[in-house]
PDB file of N, CA and C in Angstrom:
ATOM      1  N   ASN K  19    -202.538 -48.310  51.464  1.00 84.00           N
ATOM      2  CA  ASN K  19    -201.177 -48.258  51.778  1.00 84.00           C
ATOM      3  C   ASN K  19    -200.652 -46.819  52.026  1.00 84.00           C
ATOM      4  N   LEU K  20    -199.960 -46.700  53.131  1.00 90.00           N
ATOM      5  CA  LEU K  20    -199.561 -45.340  53.477  1.00 90.00           C
ATOM      6  C   LEU K  20    -198.816 -44.653  52.402  1.00 90.00           C
ATOM      7  N   LEU K  21    -197.854 -45.315  51.782  1.00 90.00           N
ATOM      8  CA  LEU K  21    -197.006 -44.678  50.681  1.00 90.00           C
ATOM      9  C   LEU K  21    -197.806 -44.352  49.466  1.00 90.00           C
ATOM     10  N   ASP K  22    -198.702 -45.135  49.134  1.00 89.00           N
ATOM     11  CA  ASP K  22    -199.735 -44.806  47.976  1.00 89.00           C
ATOM     12  C   ASP K  22    -200.580 -43.634  48.374  1.00 89.00           C
ATOM     13  N   ASN K  23    -200.900 -43.454  49.649  1.00 90.00           N
ATOM     14  CA  ASN K  23    -201.626 -42.203  49.960  1.00 90.00           C
ATOM     15  C   ASN K  23    -200.784 -40.971  50.028  1.00 90.00           C
ATOM     16  N   LEU K  24    -199.534 -41.178  50.349  1.00 90.00           N
ATOM     17  CA  LEU K  24    -198.651 -40.018  50.507  1.00 90.00           C
ATOM     18  C   LEU K  24    -198.380 -39.427  49.188  1.00 90.00           C
ATOM     19  N   VAL K  25    -198.208 -40.229  48.071  1.00 90.00           N
ATOM     20  CA  VAL K  25    -197.716 -39.630  46.765  1.00 90.00           C
ATOM     21  C   VAL K  25    -198.939 -38.954  46.146  1.00 90.00           C
ATOM     22  N   LYS K  26    -200.102 -39.031  46.631  1.00 91.00           N
ATOM     23  CA  LYS K  26    -201.294 -38.309  46.147  1.00 91.00           C
ATOM     24  C   LYS K  26    -201.193 -36.814  46.369  1.00 91.00           C
ATOM     25  N   ASP K  27    -200.558 -36.446  47.456  1.00 91.00           N
ATOM     26  CA  ASP K  27    -200.491 -35.142  47.935  1.00 91.00           C
ATOM     27  C   ASP K  27    -199.072 -34.530  48.309  1.00 91.00           C
ATOM     28  N   HIS K  28    -198.082 -35.296  48.075  1.00 92.00           N
ATOM     29  CA  HIS K  28    -196.601 -34.899  48.458  1.00 92.00           C
ATOM     30  C   HIS K  28    -195.734 -34.901  47.249  1.00 92.00           C
ATOM     31  N   ASP K  29    -195.003 -33.903  47.056  1.00 91.00           N
ATOM     32  CA  ASP K  29    -194.105 -33.877  46.098  1.00 91.00           C
ATOM     33  C   ASP K  29    -192.702 -34.530  46.407  1.00 91.00           C
ATOM     34  N   VAL K  30    -192.375 -34.524  47.694  1.00 93.00           N
ATOM     35  CA  VAL K  30    -191.067 -35.046  48.231  1.00 93.00           C
ATOM     36  C   VAL K  30    -191.302 -35.855  49.480  1.00 93.00           C
ATOM     37  N   ILE K  31    -190.570 -36.877  49.540  1.00 94.00           N
ATOM     38  CA  ILE K  31    -190.619 -37.687  50.833  1.00 94.00           C
ATOM     39  C   ILE K  31    -189.209 -37.697  51.167  1.00 94.00           C
ATOM     40  N   VAL K  32    -188.859 -37.369  52.507  1.00 95.00           N
ATOM     41  CA  VAL K  32    -187.525 -37.384  52.951  1.00 95.00           C
ATOM     42  C   VAL K  32    -187.301 -38.568  54.016  1.00 95.00           C
ATOM     43  N   THR K  33    -186.281 -39.342  53.882  1.00 94.00           N
ATOM     44  CA  THR K  33    -186.028 -40.433  54.869  1.00 94.00           C
ATOM     45  C   THR K  33    -184.671 -40.206  55.476  1.00 94.00           C
ATOM     46  N   ILE K  34    -184.582 -40.432  56.670  1.00 94.00           N
ATOM     47  CA  ILE K  34    -183.225 -40.171  57.358  1.00 94.00           C
ATOM     48  C   ILE K  34    -183.114 -41.531  58.112  1.00 94.00           C
ATOM     49  N   GLU K  35    -181.817 -42.128  57.659  1.00 92.00           N
ATOM     50  CA  GLU K  35    -181.528 -43.409  58.350  1.00 92.00           C
ATOM     51  C   GLU K  35    -180.719 -43.129  59.721  1.00 92.00           C
ATOM     52  N   ASP K  36    -180.809 -44.091  60.633  1.00 88.00           N
ATOM     53  CA  ASP K  36    -180.072 -44.010  61.812  1.00 88.00           C
ATOM     54  C   ASP K  36    -178.708 -44.617  61.685  1.00 88.00           C
ATOM     55  N   GLY K  37    -178.304 -44.856  60.434  1.00 85.00           N
ATOM     56  CA  GLY K  37    -176.961 -45.431  60.299  1.00 85.00           C
ATOM     57  C   GLY K  37    -176.700 -45.468  58.783  1.00 85.00           C
ATOM     58  N   ILE K  38    -176.336 -46.545  58.254  1.00 87.00           N
ATOM     59  CA  ILE K  38    -175.952 -46.684  56.847  1.00 87.00           C
ATOM     60  C   ILE K  38    -177.159 -46.575  55.994  1.00 87.00           C
ATOM     61  N   ILE K  39    -176.880 -45.791  54.777  1.00 89.00           N
ATOM     62  CA  ILE K  39    -177.974 -45.508  53.875  1.00 89.00           C
ATOM     63  C   ILE K  39    -178.368 -46.749  53.101  1.00 89.00           C
ATOM     64  N   GLU K  40    -177.269 -47.508  52.602  1.00 89.00           N
ATOM     65  CA  GLU K  40    -177.567 -48.672  51.794  1.00 89.00           C
ATOM     66  C   GLU K  40    -178.307 -49.755  52.474  1.00 89.00           C
ATOM     67  N   GLY K  41    -179.327 -50.181  51.844  1.00 86.00           N
ATOM     68  CA  GLY K  41    -180.195 -51.176  52.457  1.00 86.00           C
ATOM     69  C   GLY K  41    -181.169 -50.759  53.487  1.00 86.00           C
ATOM     70  N   GLY K  42    -181.321 -49.515  53.637  1.00 88.00           N
ATOM     71  CA  GLY K  42    -182.209 -48.993  54.736  1.00 88.00           C
ATOM     72  C   GLY K  42    -183.720 -48.778  54.103  1.00 88.00           C
ATOM     73  N   TRP K  43    -184.538 -48.359  54.998  1.00 91.00           N
ATOM     74  CA  TRP K  43    -185.893 -48.240  54.669  1.00 91.00           C
ATOM     75  C   TRP K  43    -186.081 -47.195  53.515  1.00 91.00           C
ATOM     76  N   GLY K  44    -185.218 -46.224  53.570  1.00 91.00           N
ATOM     77  CA  GLY K  44    -185.277 -45.084  52.504  1.00 91.00           C
ATOM     78  C   GLY K  44    -185.104 -45.649  51.171  1.00 91.00           C
ATOM     79  N   GLN K  45    -184.191 -46.510  50.938  1.00 92.00           N
ATOM     80  CA  GLN K  45    -183.969 -47.200  49.612  1.00 92.00           C
ATOM     81  C   GLN K  45    -185.095 -48.123  49.108  1.00 92.00           C
ATOM     82  N   ASN K  46    -185.710 -48.711  50.235  1.00 93.00           N
ATOM     83  CA  ASN K  46    -186.941 -49.666  49.890  1.00 93.00           C
ATOM     84  C   ASN K  46    -188.201 -48.616  49.555  1.00 93.00           C
ATOM     85  N   ILE K  47    -188.208 -47.485  50.193  1.00 92.00           N
ATOM     86  CA  ILE K  47    -189.342 -46.541  49.812  1.00 92.00           C
ATOM     87  C   ILE K  47    -189.060 -46.031  48.438  1.00 92.00           C
ATOM     88  N   ALA K  48    -187.775 -45.626  48.103  1.00 93.00           N
ATOM     89  CA  ALA K  48    -187.454 -45.122  46.739  1.00 93.00           C
ATOM     90  C   ALA K  48    -187.670 -46.125  45.748  1.00 93.00           C
ATOM     91  N   SER K  49    -187.404 -47.310  45.921  1.00 93.00           N
ATOM     92  CA  SER K  49    -187.595 -48.412  45.008  1.00 93.00           C
ATOM     93  C   SER K  49    -189.099 -48.562  44.798  1.00 93.00           C
ATOM     94  N   TYR K  50    -189.897 -48.586  45.825  1.00 92.00           N
ATOM     95  CA  TYR K  50    -191.298 -48.820  45.705  1.00 92.00           C
ATOM     96  C   TYR K  50    -191.963 -47.626  44.983  1.00 92.00           C
ATOM     97  N   LEU K  51    -191.583 -46.462  45.116  1.00 91.00           N
ATOM     98  CA  LEU K  51    -192.156 -45.241  44.430  1.00 91.00           C
ATOM     99  C   LEU K  51    -191.443 -44.922  43.244  1.00 91.00           C
ATOM    100  N   GLY K  52    -190.480 -45.747  42.744  1.00 86.00           N
ATOM    101  CA  GLY K  52    -189.756 -45.470  41.547  1.00 86.00           C
ATOM    102  C   GLY K  52    -190.356 -44.898  40.354  1.00 86.00           C
ATOM    103  N   THR K  53    -191.636 -45.162  40.107  1.00 86.00           N
ATOM    104  CA  THR K  53    -192.309 -44.775  38.842  1.00 86.00           C
ATOM    105  C   THR K  53    -193.207 -43.593  39.083  1.00 86.00           C
ATOM    106  N   SER K  54    -193.292 -43.194  40.382  1.00 87.00           N
ATOM    107  CA  SER K  54    -194.143 -42.106  40.686  1.00 87.00           C
ATOM    108  C   SER K  54    -193.448 -40.843  40.510  1.00 87.00           C
ATOM    109  N   SER K  55    -194.150 -39.685  40.475  1.00 89.00           N
ATOM    110  CA  SER K  55    -193.590 -38.394  40.295  1.00 89.00           C
ATOM    111  C   SER K  55    -192.998 -37.820  41.614  1.00 89.00           C
ATOM    112  N   THR K  56    -193.226 -38.495  42.768  1.00 91.00           N
ATOM    113  CA  THR K  56    -192.852 -37.988  44.040  1.00 91.00           C
ATOM    114  C   THR K  56    -191.402 -38.370  44.189  1.00 91.00           C
ATOM    115  N   ARG K  57    -190.567 -37.331  44.595  1.00 92.00           N
ATOM    116  CA  ARG K  57    -189.115 -37.448  44.764  1.00 92.00           C
ATOM    117  C   ARG K  57    -188.872 -38.099  46.103  1.00 92.00           C
ATOM    118  N   VAL K  58    -187.907 -38.882  46.303  1.00 94.00           N
ATOM    119  CA  VAL K  58    -187.420 -39.423  47.482  1.00 94.00           C
ATOM    120  C   VAL K  58    -186.059 -38.958  47.782  1.00 94.00           C
ATOM    121  N   LEU K  59    -185.841 -38.300  48.827  1.00 95.00           N
ATOM    122  CA  LEU K  59    -184.501 -37.905  49.304  1.00 95.00           C
ATOM    123  C   LEU K  59    -184.146 -38.810  50.475  1.00 95.00           C
ATOM    124  N   ASN K  60    -183.058 -39.691  50.271  1.00 95.00           N
ATOM    125  CA  ASN K  60    -182.633 -40.475  51.424  1.00 95.00           C
ATOM    126  C   ASN K  60    -181.336 -39.916  51.951  1.00 95.00           C
ATOM    127  N   TYR K  61    -181.300 -39.974  53.305  1.00 95.00           N
ATOM    128  CA  TYR K  61    -180.085 -39.426  53.985  1.00 95.00           C
ATOM    129  C   TYR K  61    -179.585 -40.559  55.008  1.00 95.00           C
ATOM    130  N   GLY K  62    -178.357 -40.696  55.009  1.00 92.00           N
ATOM    131  CA  GLY K  62    -177.740 -41.634  55.973  1.00 92.00           C
ATOM    132  C   GLY K  62    -176.158 -41.674  55.602  1.00 92.00           C
ATOM    133  N   VAL K  63    -175.401 -42.418  56.337  1.00 90.00           N
ATOM    134  CA  VAL K  63    -174.030 -42.507  56.191  1.00 90.00           C
ATOM    135  C   VAL K  63    -173.646 -43.556  55.205  1.00 90.00           C
ATOM    136  N   LYS K  64    -172.628 -43.172  54.326  1.00 88.00           N
ATOM    137  CA  LYS K  64    -172.213 -44.133  53.336  1.00 88.00           C
ATOM    138  C   LYS K  64    -171.639 -45.294  53.885  1.00 88.00           C
ATOM    139  N   LYS K  65    -171.743 -46.492  53.377  1.00 84.00           N
ATOM    140  CA  LYS K  65    -171.064 -47.696  53.901  1.00 84.00           C
ATOM    141  C   LYS K  65    -169.693 -47.655  53.672  1.00 84.00           C
ATOM    142  N   ALA K  66    -168.823 -47.578  54.676  1.00 80.00           N
ATOM    143  CA  ALA K  66    -167.372 -47.431  54.682  1.00 80.00           C
ATOM    144  C   ALA K  66    -166.859 -47.825  56.097  1.00 80.00           C
ATOM    145  N   PHE K  67    -165.660 -47.973  56.278  1.00 84.00           N
ATOM    146  CA  PHE K  67    -164.963 -48.188  57.564  1.00 84.00           C
ATOM    147  C   PHE K  67    -164.531 -46.803  57.924  1.00 84.00           C
ATOM    148  N   TYR K  68    -165.056 -46.351  59.083  1.00 79.00           N
ATOM    149  CA  TYR K  68    -164.671 -45.080  59.557  1.00 79.00           C
ATOM    150  C   TYR K  68    -163.735 -45.326  60.936  1.00 79.00           C
ATOM    151  N   ASP K  69    -162.486 -44.841  60.784  1.00 83.00           N
ATOM    152  CA  ASP K  69    -161.637 -44.979  61.845  1.00 83.00           C
ATOM    153  C   ASP K  69    -161.352 -43.586  62.521  1.00 83.00           C
ATOM    154  N   ARG K  70    -161.598 -43.297  63.762  1.00 87.00           N
ATOM    155  CA  ARG K  70    -161.300 -42.023  64.232  1.00 87.00           C
ATOM    156  C   ARG K  70    -161.896 -40.851  63.430  1.00 87.00           C
ATOM    157  N   VAL K  71    -163.206 -40.970  63.183  1.00 85.00           N
ATOM    158  CA  VAL K  71    -163.837 -40.008  62.228  1.00 85.00           C
ATOM    159  C   VAL K  71    -164.244 -38.771  63.121  1.00 85.00           C
ATOM    160  N   ASN K  72    -164.296 -37.532  62.531  1.00 88.00           N
ATOM    161  CA  ASN K  72    -164.876 -36.407  63.172  1.00 88.00           C
ATOM    162  C   ASN K  72    -166.362 -36.470  62.873  1.00 88.00           C
ATOM    163  N   ILE K  73    -167.114 -36.673  63.979  1.00 88.00           N
ATOM    164  CA  ILE K  73    -168.563 -36.821  63.792  1.00 88.00           C
ATOM    165  C   ILE K  73    -169.228 -35.633  63.046  1.00 88.00           C
ATOM    166  N   ALA K  74    -168.832 -34.410  63.360  1.00 90.00           N
ATOM    167  CA  ALA K  74    -169.406 -33.302  62.750  1.00 90.00           C
ATOM    168  C   ALA K  74    -169.133 -33.206  61.301  1.00 90.00           C
ATOM    169  N   GLY K  75    -167.929 -33.652  60.905  1.00 90.00           N
ATOM    170  CA  GLY K  75    -167.448 -33.772  59.519  1.00 90.00           C
ATOM    171  C   GLY K  75    -168.225 -34.755  58.815  1.00 90.00           C
ATOM    172  N   LEU K  76    -168.396 -35.881  59.415  1.00 88.00           N
ATOM    173  CA  LEU K  76    -169.246 -37.039  58.865  1.00 88.00           C
ATOM    174  C   LEU K  76    -170.657 -36.534  58.607  1.00 88.00           C
ATOM    175  N   MET K  77    -171.268 -35.962  59.562  1.00 90.00           N
ATOM    176  CA  MET K  77    -172.644 -35.414  59.442  1.00 90.00           C
ATOM    177  C   MET K  77    -172.733 -34.435  58.339  1.00 90.00           C
ATOM    178  N   ARG K  78    -171.773 -33.510  58.151  1.00 92.00           N
ATOM    179  CA  ARG K  78    -171.783 -32.529  57.086  1.00 92.00           C
ATOM    180  C   ARG K  78    -171.591 -33.183  55.666  1.00 92.00           C
ATOM    181  N   GLU K  79    -170.699 -34.064  55.628  1.00 90.00           N
ATOM    182  CA  GLU K  79    -170.400 -34.903  54.359  1.00 90.00           C
ATOM    183  C   GLU K  79    -171.592 -35.629  53.937  1.00 90.00           C
ATOM    184  N   SER K  80    -172.322 -36.145  54.888  1.00 89.00           N
ATOM    185  CA  SER K  80    -173.455 -36.976  54.594  1.00 89.00           C
ATOM    186  C   SER K  80    -174.731 -36.174  54.418  1.00 89.00           C
ATOM    187  N   HIS K  81    -174.747 -34.843  54.540  1.00 90.00           N
ATOM    188  CA  HIS K  81    -175.748 -33.925  54.395  1.00 90.00           C
ATOM    189  C   HIS K  81    -176.892 -34.214  55.558  1.00 90.00           C
ATOM    190  N   LEU K  82    -176.394 -34.597  56.774  1.00 93.00           N
ATOM    191  CA  LEU K  82    -177.253 -34.943  57.877  1.00 93.00           C
ATOM    192  C   LEU K  82    -177.530 -33.745  58.767  1.00 93.00           C
ATOM    193  N   GLU K  83    -177.070 -32.520  58.334  1.00 93.00           N
ATOM    194  CA  GLU K  83    -177.330 -31.400  59.108  1.00 93.00           C
ATOM    195  C   GLU K  83    -178.705 -30.812  58.779  1.00 93.00           C
ATOM    196  N   PRO K  84    -179.485 -30.380  59.639  1.00 94.00           N
ATOM    197  CA  PRO K  84    -180.772 -29.848  59.318  1.00 94.00           C
ATOM    198  C   PRO K  84    -180.843 -28.741  58.185  1.00 94.00           C
ATOM    199  N   GLU K  85    -179.844 -27.917  58.166  1.00 95.00           N
ATOM    200  CA  GLU K  85    -179.813 -26.727  57.110  1.00 95.00           C
ATOM    201  C   GLU K  85    -179.529 -27.351  55.871  1.00 95.00           C
ATOM    202  N   LEU K  86    -178.646 -28.427  55.740  1.00 94.00           N
ATOM    203  CA  LEU K  86    -178.302 -29.036  54.479  1.00 94.00           C
ATOM    204  C   LEU K  86    -179.501 -29.827  53.930  1.00 94.00           C
ATOM    205  N   ILE K  87    -180.351 -30.587  54.754  1.00 94.00           N
ATOM    206  CA  ILE K  87    -181.567 -31.218  54.282  1.00 94.00           C
ATOM    207  C   ILE K  87    -182.485 -30.249  53.855  1.00 94.00           C
ATOM    208  N   ALA K  88    -182.798 -29.130  54.724  1.00 95.00           N
ATOM    209  CA  ALA K  88    -183.642 -28.125  54.292  1.00 95.00           C
ATOM    210  C   ALA K  88    -183.424 -27.534  52.898  1.00 95.00           C
ATOM    211  N   ALA K  89    -182.116 -27.241  52.699  1.00 95.00           N
ATOM    212  CA  ALA K  89    -181.639 -26.656  51.334  1.00 95.00           C
ATOM    213  C   ALA K  89    -181.902 -27.686  50.231  1.00 95.00           C
ATOM    214  N   ASP K  90    -181.653 -28.967  50.526  1.00 94.00           N
ATOM    215  CA  ASP K  90    -181.910 -30.039  49.417  1.00 94.00           C
ATOM    216  C   ASP K  90    -183.406 -30.032  49.136  1.00 94.00           C
ATOM    217  N   VAL K  91    -184.297 -30.116  50.102  1.00 94.00           N
ATOM    218  CA  VAL K  91    -185.738 -30.052  49.835  1.00 94.00           C
ATOM    219  C   VAL K  91    -186.244 -28.887  49.125  1.00 94.00           C
ATOM    220  N   LYS K  92    -185.739 -27.593  49.560  1.00 94.00           N
ATOM    221  CA  LYS K  92    -186.079 -26.435  48.846  1.00 94.00           C
ATOM    222  C   LYS K  92    -185.613 -26.391  47.375  1.00 94.00           C
ATOM    223  N   GLN K  93    -184.458 -26.958  47.156  1.00 94.00           N
ATOM    224  CA  GLN K  93    -183.996 -27.135  45.720  1.00 94.00           C
ATOM    225  C   GLN K  93    -184.859 -27.999  44.872  1.00 94.00           C
ATOM    226  N   VAL K  94    -185.215 -29.199  45.517  1.00 92.00           N
ATOM    227  CA  VAL K  94    -186.105 -30.152  44.710  1.00 92.00           C
ATOM    228  C   VAL K  94    -187.493 -29.443  44.553  1.00 92.00           C
ATOM    229  N   LEU K  95    -187.890 -28.800  45.403  1.00 90.00           N
ATOM    230  CA  LEU K  95    -189.324 -27.976  45.389  1.00 90.00           C
ATOM    231  C   LEU K  95    -189.137 -26.768  44.482  1.00 90.00           C
ATOM    232  N   GLY K  96    -187.949 -26.288  44.127  1.00 88.00           N
ATOM    233  CA  GLY K  96    -187.802 -25.097  43.293  1.00 88.00           C
ATOM    234  C   GLY K  96    -188.038 -23.722  44.108  1.00 88.00           C
ATOM    235  N   LEU K  97    -187.775 -23.876  45.397  1.00 88.00           N
ATOM    236  CA  LEU K  97    -188.028 -22.701  46.234  1.00 88.00           C
ATOM    237  C   LEU K  97    -186.706 -21.880  46.486  1.00 88.00           C
TER     238      LEU K  97
END
């Protein structure tokens, strides 16, 4: 299994949803790896009704900007 092999030599797995975070592949991966020492960071938009939303603000709020994701990964790795 790919996930079983990844946890052997990875400390962090990052998933980025193309939409809503709830119910996405990232949550399935986090659930599957729940008892392993590998951390899973899931990114996506929270389930909500967005009316006339500022996309840049939504991306920032959801930590979907490359710099924010990189900072989160560095923090988890203790860098």
